[in-house]
PDB file of C-alpha atoms in Angstrom:
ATOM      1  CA  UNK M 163     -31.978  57.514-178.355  1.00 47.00           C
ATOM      2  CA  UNK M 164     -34.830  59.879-177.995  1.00 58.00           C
ATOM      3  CA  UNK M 165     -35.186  61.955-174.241  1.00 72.00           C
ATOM      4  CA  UNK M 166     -38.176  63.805-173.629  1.00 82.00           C
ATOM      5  CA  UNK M 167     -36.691  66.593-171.896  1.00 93.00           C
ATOM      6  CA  UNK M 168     -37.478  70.574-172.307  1.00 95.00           C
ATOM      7  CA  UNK M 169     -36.452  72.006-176.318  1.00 95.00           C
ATOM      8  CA  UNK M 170     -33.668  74.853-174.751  1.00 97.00           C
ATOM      9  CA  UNK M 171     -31.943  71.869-172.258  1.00 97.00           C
ATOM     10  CA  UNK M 172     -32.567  69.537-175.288  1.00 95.00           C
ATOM     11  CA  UNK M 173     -30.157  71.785-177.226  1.00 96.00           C
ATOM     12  CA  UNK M 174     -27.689  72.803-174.760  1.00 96.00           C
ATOM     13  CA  UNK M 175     -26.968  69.078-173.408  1.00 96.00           C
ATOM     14  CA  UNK M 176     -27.478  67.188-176.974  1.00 94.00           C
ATOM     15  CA  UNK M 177     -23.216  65.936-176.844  1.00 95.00           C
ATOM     16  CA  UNK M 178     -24.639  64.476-173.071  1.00 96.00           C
ATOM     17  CA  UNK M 179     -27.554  62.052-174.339  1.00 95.00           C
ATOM     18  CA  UNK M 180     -25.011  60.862-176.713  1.00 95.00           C
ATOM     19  CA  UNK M 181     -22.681  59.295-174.382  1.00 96.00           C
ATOM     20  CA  UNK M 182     -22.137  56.163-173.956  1.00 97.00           C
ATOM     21  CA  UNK M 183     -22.343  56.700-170.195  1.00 97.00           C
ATOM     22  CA  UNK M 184     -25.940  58.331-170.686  1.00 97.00           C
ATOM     23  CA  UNK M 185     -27.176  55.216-173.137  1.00 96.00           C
ATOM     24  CA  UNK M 186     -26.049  52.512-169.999  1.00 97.00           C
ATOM     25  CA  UNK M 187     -27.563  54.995-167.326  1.00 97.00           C
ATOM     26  CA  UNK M 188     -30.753  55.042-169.507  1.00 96.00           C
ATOM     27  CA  UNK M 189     -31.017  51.014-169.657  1.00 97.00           C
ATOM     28  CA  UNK M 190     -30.281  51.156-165.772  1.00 97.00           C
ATOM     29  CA  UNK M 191     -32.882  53.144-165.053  1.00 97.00           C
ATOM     30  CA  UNK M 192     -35.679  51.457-167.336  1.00 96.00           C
ATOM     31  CA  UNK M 193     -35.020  48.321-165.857  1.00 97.00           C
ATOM     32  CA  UNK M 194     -35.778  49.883-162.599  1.00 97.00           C
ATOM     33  CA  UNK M 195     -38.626  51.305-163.001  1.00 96.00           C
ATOM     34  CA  UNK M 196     -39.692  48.255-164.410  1.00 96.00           C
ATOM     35  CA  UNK M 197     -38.323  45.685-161.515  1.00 97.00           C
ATOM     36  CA  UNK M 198     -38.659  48.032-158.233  1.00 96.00           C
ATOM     37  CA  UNK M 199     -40.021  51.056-156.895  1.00 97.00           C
ATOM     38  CA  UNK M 200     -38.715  54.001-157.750  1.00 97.00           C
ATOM     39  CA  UNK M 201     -38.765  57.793-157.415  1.00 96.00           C
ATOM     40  CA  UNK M 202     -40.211  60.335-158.676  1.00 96.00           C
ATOM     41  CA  UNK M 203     -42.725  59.206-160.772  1.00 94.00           C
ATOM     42  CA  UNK M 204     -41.567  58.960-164.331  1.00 94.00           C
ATOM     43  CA  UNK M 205     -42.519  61.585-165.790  1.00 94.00           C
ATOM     44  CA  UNK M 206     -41.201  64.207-163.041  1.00 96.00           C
ATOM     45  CA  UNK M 207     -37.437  63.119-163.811  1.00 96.00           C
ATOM     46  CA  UNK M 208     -37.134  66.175-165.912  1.00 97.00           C
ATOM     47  CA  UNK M 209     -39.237  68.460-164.135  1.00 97.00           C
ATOM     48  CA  UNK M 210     -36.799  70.378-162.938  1.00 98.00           C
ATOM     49  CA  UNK M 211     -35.618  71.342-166.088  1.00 98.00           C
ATOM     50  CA  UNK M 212     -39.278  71.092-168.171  1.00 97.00           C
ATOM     51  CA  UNK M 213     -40.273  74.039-165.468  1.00 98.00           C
ATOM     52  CA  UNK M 214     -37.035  76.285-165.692  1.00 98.00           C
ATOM     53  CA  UNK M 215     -35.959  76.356-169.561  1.00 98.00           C
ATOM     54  CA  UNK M 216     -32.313  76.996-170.076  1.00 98.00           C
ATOM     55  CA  UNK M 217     -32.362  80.294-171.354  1.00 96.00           C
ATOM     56  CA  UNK M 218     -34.407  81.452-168.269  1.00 98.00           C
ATOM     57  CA  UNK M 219     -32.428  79.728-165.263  1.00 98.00           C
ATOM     58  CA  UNK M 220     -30.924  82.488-162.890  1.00 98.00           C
ATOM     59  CA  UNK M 221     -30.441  80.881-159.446  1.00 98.00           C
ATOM     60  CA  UNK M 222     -29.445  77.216-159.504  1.00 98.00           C
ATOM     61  CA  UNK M 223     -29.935  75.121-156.133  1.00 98.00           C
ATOM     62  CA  UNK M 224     -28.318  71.736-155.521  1.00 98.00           C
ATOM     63  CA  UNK M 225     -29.388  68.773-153.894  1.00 96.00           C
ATOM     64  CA  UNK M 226     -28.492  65.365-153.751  1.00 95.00           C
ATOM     65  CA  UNK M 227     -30.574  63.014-154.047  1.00 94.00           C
ATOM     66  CA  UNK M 228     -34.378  62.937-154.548  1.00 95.00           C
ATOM     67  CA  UNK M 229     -36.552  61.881-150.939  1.00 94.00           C
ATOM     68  CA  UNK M 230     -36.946  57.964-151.025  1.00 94.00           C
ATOM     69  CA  UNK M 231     -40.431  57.632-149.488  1.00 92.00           C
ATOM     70  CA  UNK M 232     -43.938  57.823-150.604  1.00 89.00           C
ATOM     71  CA  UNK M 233     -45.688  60.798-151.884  1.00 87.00           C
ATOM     72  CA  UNK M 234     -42.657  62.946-151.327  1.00 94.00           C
ATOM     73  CA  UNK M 235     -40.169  63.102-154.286  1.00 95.00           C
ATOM     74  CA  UNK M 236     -41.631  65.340-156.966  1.00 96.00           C
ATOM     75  CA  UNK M 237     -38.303  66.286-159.923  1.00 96.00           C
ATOM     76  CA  UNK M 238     -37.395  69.420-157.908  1.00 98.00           C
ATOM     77  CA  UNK M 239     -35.077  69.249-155.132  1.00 98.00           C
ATOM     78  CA  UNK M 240     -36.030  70.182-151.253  1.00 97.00           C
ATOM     79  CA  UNK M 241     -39.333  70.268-152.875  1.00 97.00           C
ATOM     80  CA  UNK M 242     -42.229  67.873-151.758  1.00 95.00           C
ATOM     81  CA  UNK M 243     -45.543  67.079-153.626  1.00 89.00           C
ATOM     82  CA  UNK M 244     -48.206  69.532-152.586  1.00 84.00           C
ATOM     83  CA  UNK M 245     -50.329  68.446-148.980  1.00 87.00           C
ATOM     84  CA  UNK M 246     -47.119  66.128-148.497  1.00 92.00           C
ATOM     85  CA  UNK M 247     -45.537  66.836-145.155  1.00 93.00           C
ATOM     86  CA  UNK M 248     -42.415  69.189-144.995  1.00 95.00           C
ATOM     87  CA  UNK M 249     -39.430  67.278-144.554  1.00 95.00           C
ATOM     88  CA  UNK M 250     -37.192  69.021-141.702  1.00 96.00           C
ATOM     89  CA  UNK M 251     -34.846  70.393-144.018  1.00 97.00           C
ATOM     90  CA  UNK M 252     -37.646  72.351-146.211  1.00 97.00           C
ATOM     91  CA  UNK M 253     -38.876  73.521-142.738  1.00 97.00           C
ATOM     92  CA  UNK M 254     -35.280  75.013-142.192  1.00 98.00           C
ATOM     93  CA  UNK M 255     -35.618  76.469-145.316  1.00 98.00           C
ATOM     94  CA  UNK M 256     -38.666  78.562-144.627  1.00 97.00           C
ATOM     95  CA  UNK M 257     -37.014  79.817-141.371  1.00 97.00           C
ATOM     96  CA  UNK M 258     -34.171  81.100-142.552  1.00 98.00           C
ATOM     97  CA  UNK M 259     -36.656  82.727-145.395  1.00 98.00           C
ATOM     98  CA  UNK M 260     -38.414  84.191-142.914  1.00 98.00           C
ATOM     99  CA  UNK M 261     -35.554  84.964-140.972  1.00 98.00           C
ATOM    100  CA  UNK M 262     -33.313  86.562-143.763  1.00 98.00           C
ATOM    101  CA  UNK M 263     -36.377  88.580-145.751  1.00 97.00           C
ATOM    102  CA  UNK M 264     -38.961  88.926-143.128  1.00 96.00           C
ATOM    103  CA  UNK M 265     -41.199  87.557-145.520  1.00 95.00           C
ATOM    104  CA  UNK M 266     -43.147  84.695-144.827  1.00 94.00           C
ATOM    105  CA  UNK M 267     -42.886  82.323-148.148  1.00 93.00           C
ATOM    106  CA  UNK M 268     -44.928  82.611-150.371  1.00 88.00           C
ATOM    107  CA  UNK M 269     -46.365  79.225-150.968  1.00 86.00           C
ATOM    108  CA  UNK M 270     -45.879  76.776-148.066  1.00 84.00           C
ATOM    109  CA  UNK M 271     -47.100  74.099-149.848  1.00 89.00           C
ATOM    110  CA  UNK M 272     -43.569  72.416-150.005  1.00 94.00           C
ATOM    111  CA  UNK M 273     -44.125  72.069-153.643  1.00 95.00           C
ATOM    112  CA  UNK M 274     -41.476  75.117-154.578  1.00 96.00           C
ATOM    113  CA  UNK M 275     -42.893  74.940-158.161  1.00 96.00           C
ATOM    114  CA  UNK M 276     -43.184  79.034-158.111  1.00 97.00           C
ATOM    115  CA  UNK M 277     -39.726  78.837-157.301  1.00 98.00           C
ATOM    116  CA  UNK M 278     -38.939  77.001-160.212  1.00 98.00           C
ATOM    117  CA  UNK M 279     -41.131  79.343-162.955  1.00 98.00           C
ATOM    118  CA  UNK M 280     -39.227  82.487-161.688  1.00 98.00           C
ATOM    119  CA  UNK M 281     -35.830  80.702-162.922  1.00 98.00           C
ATOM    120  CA  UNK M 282     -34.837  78.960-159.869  1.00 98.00           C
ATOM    121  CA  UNK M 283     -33.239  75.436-161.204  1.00 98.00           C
ATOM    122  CA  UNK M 284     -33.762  72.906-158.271  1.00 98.00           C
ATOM    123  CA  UNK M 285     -31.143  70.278-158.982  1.00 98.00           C
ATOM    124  CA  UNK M 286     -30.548  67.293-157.434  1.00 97.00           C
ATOM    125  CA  UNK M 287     -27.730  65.758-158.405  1.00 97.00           C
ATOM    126  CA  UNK M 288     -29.110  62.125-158.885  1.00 97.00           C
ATOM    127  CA  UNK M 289     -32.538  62.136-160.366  1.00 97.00           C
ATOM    128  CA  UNK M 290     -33.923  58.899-159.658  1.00 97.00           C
ATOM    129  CA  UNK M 291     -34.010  56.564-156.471  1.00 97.00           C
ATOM    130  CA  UNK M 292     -35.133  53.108-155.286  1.00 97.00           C
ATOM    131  CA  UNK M 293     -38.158  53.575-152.976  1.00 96.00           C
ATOM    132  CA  UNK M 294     -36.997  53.754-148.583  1.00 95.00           C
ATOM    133  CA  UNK M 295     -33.146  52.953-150.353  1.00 96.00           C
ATOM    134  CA  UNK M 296     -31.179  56.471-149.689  1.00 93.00           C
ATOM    135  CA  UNK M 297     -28.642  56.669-152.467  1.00 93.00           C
ATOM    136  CA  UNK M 298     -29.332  53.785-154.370  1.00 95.00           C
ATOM    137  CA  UNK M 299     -28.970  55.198-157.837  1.00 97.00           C
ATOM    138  CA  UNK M 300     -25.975  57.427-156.944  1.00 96.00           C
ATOM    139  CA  UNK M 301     -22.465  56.309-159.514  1.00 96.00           C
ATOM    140  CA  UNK M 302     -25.111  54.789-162.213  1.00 97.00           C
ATOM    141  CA  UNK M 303     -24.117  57.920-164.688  1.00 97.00           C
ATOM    142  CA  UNK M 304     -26.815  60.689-163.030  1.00 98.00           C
ATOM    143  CA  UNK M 305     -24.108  62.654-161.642  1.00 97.00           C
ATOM    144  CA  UNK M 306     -21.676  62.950-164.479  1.00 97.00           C
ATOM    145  CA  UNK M 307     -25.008  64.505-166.255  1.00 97.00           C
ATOM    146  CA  UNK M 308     -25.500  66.880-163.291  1.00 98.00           C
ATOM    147  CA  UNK M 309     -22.271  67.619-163.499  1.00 97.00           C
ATOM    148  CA  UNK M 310     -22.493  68.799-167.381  1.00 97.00           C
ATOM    149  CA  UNK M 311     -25.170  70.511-166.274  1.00 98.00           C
ATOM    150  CA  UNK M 312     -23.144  72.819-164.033  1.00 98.00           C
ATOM    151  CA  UNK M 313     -20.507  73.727-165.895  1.00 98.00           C
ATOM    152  CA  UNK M 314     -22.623  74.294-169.651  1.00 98.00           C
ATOM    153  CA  UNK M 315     -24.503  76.715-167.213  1.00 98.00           C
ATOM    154  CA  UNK M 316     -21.238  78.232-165.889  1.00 98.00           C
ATOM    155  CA  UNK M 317     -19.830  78.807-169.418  1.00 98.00           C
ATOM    156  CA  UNK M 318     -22.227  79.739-171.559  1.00 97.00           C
ATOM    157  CA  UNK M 319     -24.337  82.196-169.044  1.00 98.00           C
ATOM    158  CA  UNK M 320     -23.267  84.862-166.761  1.00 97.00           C
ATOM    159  CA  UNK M 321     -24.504  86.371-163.841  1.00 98.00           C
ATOM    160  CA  UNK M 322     -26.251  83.327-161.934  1.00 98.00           C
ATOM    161  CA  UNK M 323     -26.367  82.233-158.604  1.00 98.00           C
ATOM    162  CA  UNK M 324     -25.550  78.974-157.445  1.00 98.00           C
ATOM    163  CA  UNK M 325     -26.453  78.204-154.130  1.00 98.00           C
ATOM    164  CA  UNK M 326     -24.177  75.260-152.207  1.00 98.00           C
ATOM    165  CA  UNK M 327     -25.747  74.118-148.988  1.00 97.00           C
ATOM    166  CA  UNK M 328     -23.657  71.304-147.379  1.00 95.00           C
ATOM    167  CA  UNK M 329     -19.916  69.324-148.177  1.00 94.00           C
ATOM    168  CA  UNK M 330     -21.192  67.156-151.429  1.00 94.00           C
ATOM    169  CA  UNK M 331     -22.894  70.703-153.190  1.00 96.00           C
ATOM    170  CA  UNK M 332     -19.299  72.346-152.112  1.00 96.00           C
ATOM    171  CA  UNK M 333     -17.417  69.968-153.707  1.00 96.00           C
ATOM    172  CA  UNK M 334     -20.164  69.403-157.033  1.00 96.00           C
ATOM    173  CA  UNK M 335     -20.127  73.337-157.758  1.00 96.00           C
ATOM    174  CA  UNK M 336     -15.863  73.465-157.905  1.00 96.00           C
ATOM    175  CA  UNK M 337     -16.515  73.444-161.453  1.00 96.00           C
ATOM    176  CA  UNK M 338     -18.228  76.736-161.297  1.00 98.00           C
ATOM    177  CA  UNK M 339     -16.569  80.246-162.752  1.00 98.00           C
ATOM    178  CA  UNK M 340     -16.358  82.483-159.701  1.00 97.00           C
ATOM    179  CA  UNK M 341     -15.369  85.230-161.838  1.00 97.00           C
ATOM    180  CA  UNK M 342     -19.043  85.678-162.972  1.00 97.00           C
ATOM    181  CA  UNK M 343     -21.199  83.900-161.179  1.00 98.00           C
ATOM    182  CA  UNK M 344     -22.189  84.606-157.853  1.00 98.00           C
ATOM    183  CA  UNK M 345     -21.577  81.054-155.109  1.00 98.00           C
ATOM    184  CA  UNK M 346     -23.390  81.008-152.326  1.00 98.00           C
ATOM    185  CA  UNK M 347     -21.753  78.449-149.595  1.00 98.00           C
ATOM    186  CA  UNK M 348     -23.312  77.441-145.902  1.00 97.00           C
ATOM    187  CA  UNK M 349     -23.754  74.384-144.041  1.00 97.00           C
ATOM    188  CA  UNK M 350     -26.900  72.205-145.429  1.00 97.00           C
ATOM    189  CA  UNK M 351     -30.446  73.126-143.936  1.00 98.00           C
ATOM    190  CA  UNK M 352     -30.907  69.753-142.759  1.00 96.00           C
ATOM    191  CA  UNK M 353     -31.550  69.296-138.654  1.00 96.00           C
ATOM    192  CA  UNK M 354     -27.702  68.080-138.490  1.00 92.00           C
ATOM    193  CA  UNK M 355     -25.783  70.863-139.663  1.00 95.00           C
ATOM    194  CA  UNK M 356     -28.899  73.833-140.086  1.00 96.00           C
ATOM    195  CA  UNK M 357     -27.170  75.223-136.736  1.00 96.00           C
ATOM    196  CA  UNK M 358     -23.588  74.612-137.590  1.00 95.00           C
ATOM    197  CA  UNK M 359     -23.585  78.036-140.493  1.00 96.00           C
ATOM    198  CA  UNK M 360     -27.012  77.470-142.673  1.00 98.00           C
ATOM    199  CA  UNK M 361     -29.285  79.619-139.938  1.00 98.00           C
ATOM    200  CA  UNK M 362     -27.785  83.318-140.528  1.00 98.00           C
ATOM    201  CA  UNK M 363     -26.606  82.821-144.027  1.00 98.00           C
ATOM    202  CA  UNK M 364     -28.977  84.901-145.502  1.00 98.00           C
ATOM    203  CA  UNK M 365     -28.440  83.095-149.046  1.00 98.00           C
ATOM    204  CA  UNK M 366     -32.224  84.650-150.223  1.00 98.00           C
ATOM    205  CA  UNK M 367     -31.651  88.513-149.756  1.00 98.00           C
ATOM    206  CA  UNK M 368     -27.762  87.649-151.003  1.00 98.00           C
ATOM    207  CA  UNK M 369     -29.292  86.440-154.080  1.00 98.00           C
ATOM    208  CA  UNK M 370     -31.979  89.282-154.502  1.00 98.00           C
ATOM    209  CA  UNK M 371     -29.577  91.792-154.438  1.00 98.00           C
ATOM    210  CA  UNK M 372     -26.947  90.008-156.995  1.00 98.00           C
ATOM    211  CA  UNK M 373     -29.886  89.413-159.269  1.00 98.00           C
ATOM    212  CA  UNK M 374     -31.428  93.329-158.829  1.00 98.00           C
ATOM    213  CA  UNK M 375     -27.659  94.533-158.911  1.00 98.00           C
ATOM    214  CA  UNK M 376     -27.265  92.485-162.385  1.00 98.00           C
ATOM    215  CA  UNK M 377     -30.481  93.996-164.051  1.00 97.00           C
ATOM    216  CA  UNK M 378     -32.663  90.704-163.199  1.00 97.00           C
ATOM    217  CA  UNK M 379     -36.151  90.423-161.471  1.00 97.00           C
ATOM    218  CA  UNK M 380     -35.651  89.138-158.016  1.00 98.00           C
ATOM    219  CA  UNK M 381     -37.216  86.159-156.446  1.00 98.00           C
ATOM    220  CA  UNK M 382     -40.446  86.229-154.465  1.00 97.00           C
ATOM    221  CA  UNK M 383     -39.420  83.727-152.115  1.00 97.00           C
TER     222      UNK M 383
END
């Protein structure tokens, strides 16, 4: 089964696509698309990945699952499609950038696609979703892939950043070598818990610094 995904991913997940778990998530998915609405449009499942190749991922944010209503879900996660309004959560996000850096960000589009081309992976950990259905496409196989994800880019790299915000991205980045990686944990940006430990975390300078301190270009947030 041939997936269209970026050469460097293609390479370092090749033992994934051949699961049999991947093959049944693949059918699930086709059918779908093809009986419902669903997000993001095809051709941004990948994104993520087709914008940060493997061999250039330094920081690595997780999300859940993509935003379930029109316009918004675009491959990257937090991220909306340009002229889209900002869901709350992105808003927290450029707070606390502002906050933490005293930069304002440097796109505000919502898009975060700069983010992504300076080695930022924006992972959610299911890529697809049913149209106004919140977690419809969650146990279908997507998250045993995420999962691979992780922990390929926990072995075979060193020196990344993974940034947790929130319970489920706690308990998805367990996997993760502590011994050289840097983990970022706080409370998720979202209006429910952005006041409860995300506000004050400072997880954008933290990151800088690791990255400068580790011979890498920082981020311009």
């Amino acid at each position: 089964m041939e997936v269209k995904i970026e050469p460097s991913w293609k390479s370092a997940l090749n033992r994934e696509f051949e699961q049999e778990y991947f093959a049944q998530l693949t059918e699930f998915v086709k059918k779908e698309y093809q009986e419902a609405t669903v997000y993001p449009p095809p051709r941004f499942i990948f994104r993520a990945f087709e914008l940060t190749p493997f061999d250039q991922v330094k920081v690595v944010i997780l999300g859940q699952d993509p935003y379930h209503e029109v316009g918004q879900a675009n491959g990257l996660c937090f991220a909306v499609g340009a002229g889209t309004r900002l869901p709350p959560s992105l808003q927290n996000i450029y707070k606390e950038i502002v906050s933490d850096t005293g930069k304002e960000p440097k796109s505000k589009t919502g898009d975060l696609e700069n983010w992504a081309k300076q080695g930022v992976l924006l992972l959610n950990s299911t890529l697809t979703v049913r149209a106004h259905q919140a977690g419809s496409h969650q146990k279908k196989g997507w998250e045993s892939f995420t999962d691979a994800v992780i922990k390929i880019l926990s072995e075979q790299k060193e020196h990344l950043v993974f940034v947790l915000w929130g319970a489920y991205a706690k308990k998805k980045g367990e996997v993760i070598d502590r011994s050289k990686h840097l983990v970022i944990e706080s409370a998720h940006p979202s209006p429910l818990s952005a006041y409860n430990g995300f506000f004050g975390s400072k997880p954008f300078s933290q990151t800088n610094y690791y990255l400068f301190s580790n011979g890498e270009l920082p981020i311009e947030w």
